Amino acid sequence: MTGTTAEQIALLLIVPFPVPGPQVRLAYRELNLAINGTEEQKKQIGNPALLPRPWEPSTCLNAELRHQVWQWLEEVVTWLNHEYSWDVGAMIPTCWPAHPHLVHEIAVVADQRRRAGLAMTSDALEEWHRYCLPAFGDRMGAKLKSHCEDDHVAWPGRSRHNQHTCDRDTSDRNDLYASDIHALADRSPAPRPPTVAPRLGLVDLETGEIKSELTNPDDSPDPEG
């Protein structure tokens, strides 16, 4: 782990949470400036939607940053298994990078733990212990079941996924989408005809003669004027 040798780990009763590498820390700094920085700093950063987010590794497109994210998550998994797992059934399997669902969740667990550790009180860390970590463990157990306890098991759902993405089934779903869009168009109200302003005029009350016609009621002469 970063700054902690294997020999030191063997002697420590508890091991500190791993510190991410400099590129990951830079990514977090830019995200913080995008929220809390000055207007000049925000301008230099650019579009915040394009900033890499370490809790979503797929957004980390720089090779060195991506490498450090993987390195950090590797250290976090080792730390979690050492500090929070007692029974082997609760341990994250060694093949976790081959499980996309675990990669997505571990990145968020790591990010939440980092944020909780930076807080000035223990409230966020207590919530991480109470909600984040146990919920992750429950979801991991529900998805893995007894798979990958000793060796990695190939994805049991691969055939179902291949069926989902095949041309025939994809075409069937596209037909359903199209029918929904057509049905929505059929339900759209017909356009209303343009409203014609009433033809108004000034009438001589004694003779009935129409003095003038007005196309807009607002064009009526002011009785005061």
Tab-separated table of C-alpha atoms in Angstrom:
chain	number	residue	atom	x	y	z
A	1	MET	CA	0.000	0.000	0.000
A	2	THR	CA	1.086	3.571	-0.560
A	3	GLY	CA	3.619	4.569	2.082
A	4	THR	CA	3.143	1.308	4.023
A	5	THR	CA	5.345	-1.740	3.432
A	6	ALA	CA	4.182	-5.344	3.799
A	7	GLU	CA	6.401	-5.718	6.884
A	8	GLN	CA	4.783	-2.676	8.499
A	9	ILE	CA	1.313	-4.020	7.713
A	10	ALA	CA	2.151	-7.263	9.486
A	11	LEU	CA	3.031	-5.317	12.651
A	12	LEU	CA	0.146	-2.836	12.645
A	13	LEU	CA	-3.117	-3.678	14.370
A	14	ILE	CA	-4.997	-1.445	11.941
A	15	VAL	CA	-3.847	-0.222	8.547
A	16	PRO	CA	-4.515	3.313	7.271
A	17	PHE	CA	-6.749	3.823	4.258
A	18	PRO	CA	-4.690	3.911	1.041
A	19	VAL	CA	-3.809	7.314	-0.366
A	20	PRO	CA	-4.339	7.604	-4.135
A	21	GLY	CA	-1.528	8.597	-6.488
A	22	PRO	CA	-0.742	12.177	-7.549
A	23	GLN	CA	-2.784	12.049	-10.764
A	24	VAL	CA	-5.857	10.863	-8.864
A	25	ARG	CA	-5.353	13.570	-6.250
A	26	LEU	CA	-5.066	16.126	-9.062
A	27	ALA	CA	-8.357	14.904	-10.512
A	28	TYR	CA	-10.012	15.383	-7.124
A	29	ARG	CA	-8.474	18.849	-6.794
A	30	GLU	CA	-9.855	19.944	-10.158
A	31	LEU	CA	-13.299	18.654	-9.237
A	32	ASN	CA	-13.148	20.634	-6.002
A	33	LEU	CA	-12.109	23.788	-7.862
A	34	ALA	CA	-14.964	23.296	-10.317
A	35	ILE	CA	-17.314	23.628	-7.336
A	36	ASN	CA	-15.511	25.872	-4.869
A	37	GLY	CA	-12.868	27.665	-6.939
A	38	THR	CA	-12.771	31.276	-8.029
A	39	GLU	CA	-14.320	32.311	-11.313
A	40	GLU	CA	-10.841	32.464	-12.857
A	41	GLN	CA	-10.026	28.940	-11.655
A	42	LYS	CA	-13.323	27.617	-12.971
A	43	LYS	CA	-12.609	29.254	-16.322
A	44	GLN	CA	-9.178	27.596	-16.506
A	45	ILE	CA	-10.643	24.177	-15.727
A	46	GLY	CA	-13.173	24.437	-18.529
A	47	ASN	CA	-16.306	22.366	-18.869
A	48	PRO	CA	-16.689	20.487	-15.546
A	49	ALA	CA	-18.718	17.774	-17.260
A	50	LEU	CA	-15.524	16.682	-19.032
A	51	LEU	CA	-13.446	16.299	-15.858
A	52	PRO	CA	-12.414	12.744	-14.917
A	53	ARG	CA	-14.151	11.298	-11.894
A	54	PRO	CA	-12.130	8.626	-10.054
A	55	TRP	CA	-15.310	7.008	-8.714
A	56	GLU	CA	-16.238	6.320	-12.340
A	57	PRO	CA	-13.052	4.827	-13.839
A	58	SER	CA	-14.433	4.897	-17.383
A	59	THR	CA	-14.171	8.717	-17.302
A	60	CYS	CA	-10.427	8.562	-16.588
A	61	LEU	CA	-9.122	8.568	-20.163
A	62	ASN	CA	-5.541	9.653	-19.457
A	63	ALA	CA	-3.333	6.541	-19.386
A	64	GLU	CA	-1.332	7.522	-16.300
A	65	LEU	CA	-4.453	8.574	-14.421
A	66	ARG	CA	-6.191	5.327	-15.369
A	67	HIS	CA	-3.158	3.347	-14.175
A	68	GLN	CA	-3.171	5.122	-10.824
A	69	VAL	CA	-6.915	4.567	-10.424
A	70	TRP	CA	-6.423	0.829	-10.908
A	71	GLN	CA	-3.484	0.871	-8.511
A	72	TRP	CA	-5.528	2.719	-5.898
A	73	LEU	CA	-8.506	0.379	-6.216
A	74	GLU	CA	-6.157	-2.607	-5.923
A	75	GLU	CA	-4.849	-1.191	-2.662
A	76	VAL	CA	-8.357	-0.380	-1.434
A	77	VAL	CA	-9.556	-3.945	-2.060
A	78	THR	CA	-6.549	-5.345	-0.189
A	79	TRP	CA	-7.285	-2.904	2.630
A	80	LEU	CA	-10.987	-3.813	2.772
A	81	ASN	CA	-10.266	-7.531	2.860
A	82	HIS	CA	-7.696	-7.037	5.620
A	83	GLU	CA	-9.583	-4.542	7.765
A	84	TYR	CA	-13.255	-5.453	7.311
A	85	SER	CA	-13.483	-9.140	6.361
A	86	TRP	CA	-13.263	-11.939	8.891
A	87	ASP	CA	-15.091	-14.806	7.243
A	88	VAL	CA	-13.852	-15.748	3.782
A	89	GLY	CA	-17.373	-15.431	2.371
A	90	ALA	CA	-17.264	-11.667	2.915
A	91	MET	CA	-13.966	-11.119	1.109
A	92	ILE	CA	-13.767	-9.481	-2.295
A	93	PRO	CA	-12.504	-12.167	-4.717
A	94	THR	CA	-9.058	-11.865	-6.230
A	95	CYS	CA	-10.598	-11.766	-9.714
A	96	TRP	CA	-12.628	-8.631	-8.965
A	97	PRO	CA	-11.260	-6.664	-11.996
A	98	ALA	CA	-12.898	-9.310	-14.227
A	99	HIS	CA	-16.289	-8.402	-12.725
A	100	PRO	CA	-17.517	-5.035	-14.094
A	101	HIS	CA	-20.216	-4.827	-11.412
A	102	LEU	CA	-17.547	-5.046	-8.711
A	103	VAL	CA	-15.297	-2.489	-10.406
A	104	HIS	CA	-18.132	0.049	-10.556
A	105	GLU	CA	-19.090	-0.483	-6.918
A	106	ILE	CA	-15.589	-0.682	-5.458
A	107	ALA	CA	-14.699	2.647	-7.082
A	108	VAL	CA	-17.678	4.284	-5.366
A	109	VAL	CA	-16.934	2.588	-2.029
A	110	ALA	CA	-13.347	3.863	-2.239
A	111	ASP	CA	-14.469	7.387	-3.093
A	112	GLN	CA	-17.014	7.481	-0.264
A	113	ARG	CA	-14.424	6.205	2.218
A	114	ARG	CA	-11.908	8.815	1.074
A	115	ARG	CA	-14.455	11.612	1.497
A	116	ALA	CA	-15.472	10.327	4.927
A	117	GLY	CA	-11.844	10.231	6.025
A	118	LEU	CA	-11.340	13.870	5.033
A	119	ALA	CA	-14.300	15.102	7.073
A	120	MET	CA	-13.770	17.081	10.260
A	121	THR	CA	-16.174	14.879	12.229
A	122	SER	CA	-16.891	11.153	12.324
A	123	ASP	CA	-20.470	11.493	11.023
A	124	ALA	CA	-19.670	10.630	7.409
A	125	LEU	CA	-17.460	7.719	8.430
A	126	GLU	CA	-20.200	6.342	10.682
A	127	GLU	CA	-22.623	6.469	7.756
A	128	TRP	CA	-20.069	4.715	5.553
A	129	HIS	CA	-19.824	1.946	8.154
A	130	ARG	CA	-23.584	1.786	8.644
A	131	TYR	CA	-24.829	2.025	5.060
A	132	CYS	CA	-22.234	2.077	2.288
A	133	LEU	CA	-19.983	-0.851	3.172
A	134	PRO	CA	-22.674	-3.312	4.379
A	135	ALA	CA	-24.884	-2.570	1.372
A	136	PHE	CA	-21.959	-3.218	-0.959
A	137	GLY	CA	-21.236	-6.522	0.769
A	138	ASP	CA	-24.864	-7.604	0.466
A	139	ARG	CA	-25.002	-6.773	-3.241
A	140	MET	CA	-21.695	-8.502	-3.903
A	141	GLY	CA	-22.879	-11.663	-2.166
A	142	ALA	CA	-26.205	-11.637	-4.008
A	143	LYS	CA	-24.505	-11.335	-7.405
A	144	LEU	CA	-21.541	-13.666	-6.913
A	145	LYS	CA	-23.323	-16.318	-4.825
A	146	SER	CA	-20.815	-19.187	-4.577
A	147	HIS	CA	-18.912	-18.263	-7.730
A	148	CYS	CA	-15.227	-17.330	-7.652
A	149	GLU	CA	-14.607	-18.641	-4.140
A	150	ASP	CA	-11.424	-20.397	-5.252
A	151	ASP	CA	-10.900	-19.617	-8.923
A	152	HIS	CA	-12.515	-17.202	-11.322
A	153	VAL	CA	-15.699	-18.505	-12.916
A	154	ALA	CA	-16.519	-17.369	-16.436
A	155	TRP	CA	-19.510	-15.073	-16.691
A	156	PRO	CA	-22.613	-17.290	-16.336
A	157	GLY	CA	-24.779	-14.671	-18.026
A	158	ARG	CA	-22.678	-14.373	-21.193
A	159	SER	CA	-25.047	-16.428	-23.369
A	160	ARG	CA	-28.015	-14.363	-22.186
A	161	HIS	CA	-26.106	-11.156	-22.917
A	162	ASN	CA	-25.173	-12.399	-26.393
A	163	GLN	CA	-28.834	-13.137	-27.031
A	164	HIS	CA	-29.748	-9.635	-25.849
A	165	THR	CA	-27.314	-8.006	-28.278
A	166	CYS	CA	-27.961	-10.245	-31.303
A	167	ASP	CA	-29.365	-8.632	-34.460
A	168	ARG	CA	-32.780	-10.289	-34.210
A	169	ASP	CA	-33.541	-9.287	-30.626
A	170	THR	CA	-32.093	-5.810	-31.125
A	171	SER	CA	-34.330	-5.334	-34.175
A	172	ASP	CA	-37.378	-6.516	-32.202
A	173	ARG	CA	-36.699	-3.946	-29.477
A	174	ASN	CA	-36.181	-1.185	-32.028
A	175	ASP	CA	-39.584	-2.062	-33.533
A	176	LEU	CA	-41.165	-1.688	-30.085
A	177	TYR	CA	-39.497	1.692	-29.592
A	178	ALA	CA	-40.775	2.839	-32.990
A	179	SER	CA	-44.340	1.723	-32.253
A	180	ASP	CA	-44.289	3.622	-28.958
A	181	ILE	CA	-43.118	6.794	-30.715
A	182	HIS	CA	-45.817	6.435	-33.378
A	183	ALA	CA	-48.480	5.884	-30.712
A	184	LEU	CA	-47.329	9.022	-28.937
A	185	ALA	CA	-47.601	10.997	-32.175
A	186	ASP	CA	-51.148	9.673	-32.742
A	187	ARG	CA	-52.171	10.904	-29.284
A	188	SER	CA	-50.893	14.417	-29.878
A	189	PRO	CA	-53.798	16.901	-30.125
A	190	ALA	CA	-54.592	18.239	-33.589
A	191	PRO	CA	-53.361	21.791	-34.168
A	192	ARG	CA	-56.012	24.390	-33.478
A	193	PRO	CA	-57.017	26.742	-36.296
A	194	PRO	CA	-55.803	30.304	-35.830
A	195	THR	CA	-58.186	32.466	-33.878
A	196	VAL	CA	-59.736	35.258	-35.965
A	197	ALA	CA	-60.195	38.527	-34.132
A	198	PRO	CA	-63.845	39.667	-34.031
A	199	ARG	CA	-64.792	42.468	-36.414
A	200	LEU	CA	-65.817	45.395	-34.279
A	201	GLY	CA	-67.019	48.815	-35.323
A	202	LEU	CA	-68.400	52.133	-34.188
A	203	VAL	CA	-72.132	52.512	-34.860
A	204	ASP	CA	-74.176	55.701	-34.893
A	205	LEU	CA	-76.888	54.868	-32.374
A	206	GLU	CA	-79.371	57.257	-34.003
A	207	THR	CA	-78.990	56.229	-37.665
A	208	GLY	CA	-77.429	52.746	-37.315
A	209	GLU	CA	-74.649	53.755	-39.680
A	210	ILE	CA	-71.287	51.996	-39.179
A	211	LYS	CA	-68.770	54.785	-38.843
A	212	SER	CA	-65.599	52.579	-38.925
A	213	GLU	CA	-64.429	49.009	-38.371
A	214	LEU	CA	-61.845	47.865	-35.833
A	215	THR	CA	-59.877	44.609	-36.115
A	216	ASN	CA	-58.632	44.727	-32.547
A	217	PRO	CA	-60.662	45.696	-29.479
A	218	ASP	CA	-57.611	47.562	-28.203
A	219	ASP	CA	-57.926	49.940	-31.169
A	220	SER	CA	-61.133	51.420	-29.725
A	221	PRO	CA	-60.878	55.152	-29.099
A	222	ASP	CA	-60.465	56.122	-25.497
A	223	PRO	CA	-63.836	57.448	-24.346
A	224	GLU	CA	-61.936	59.866	-22.112
A	225	GLY	CA	-59.971	61.210	-25.095
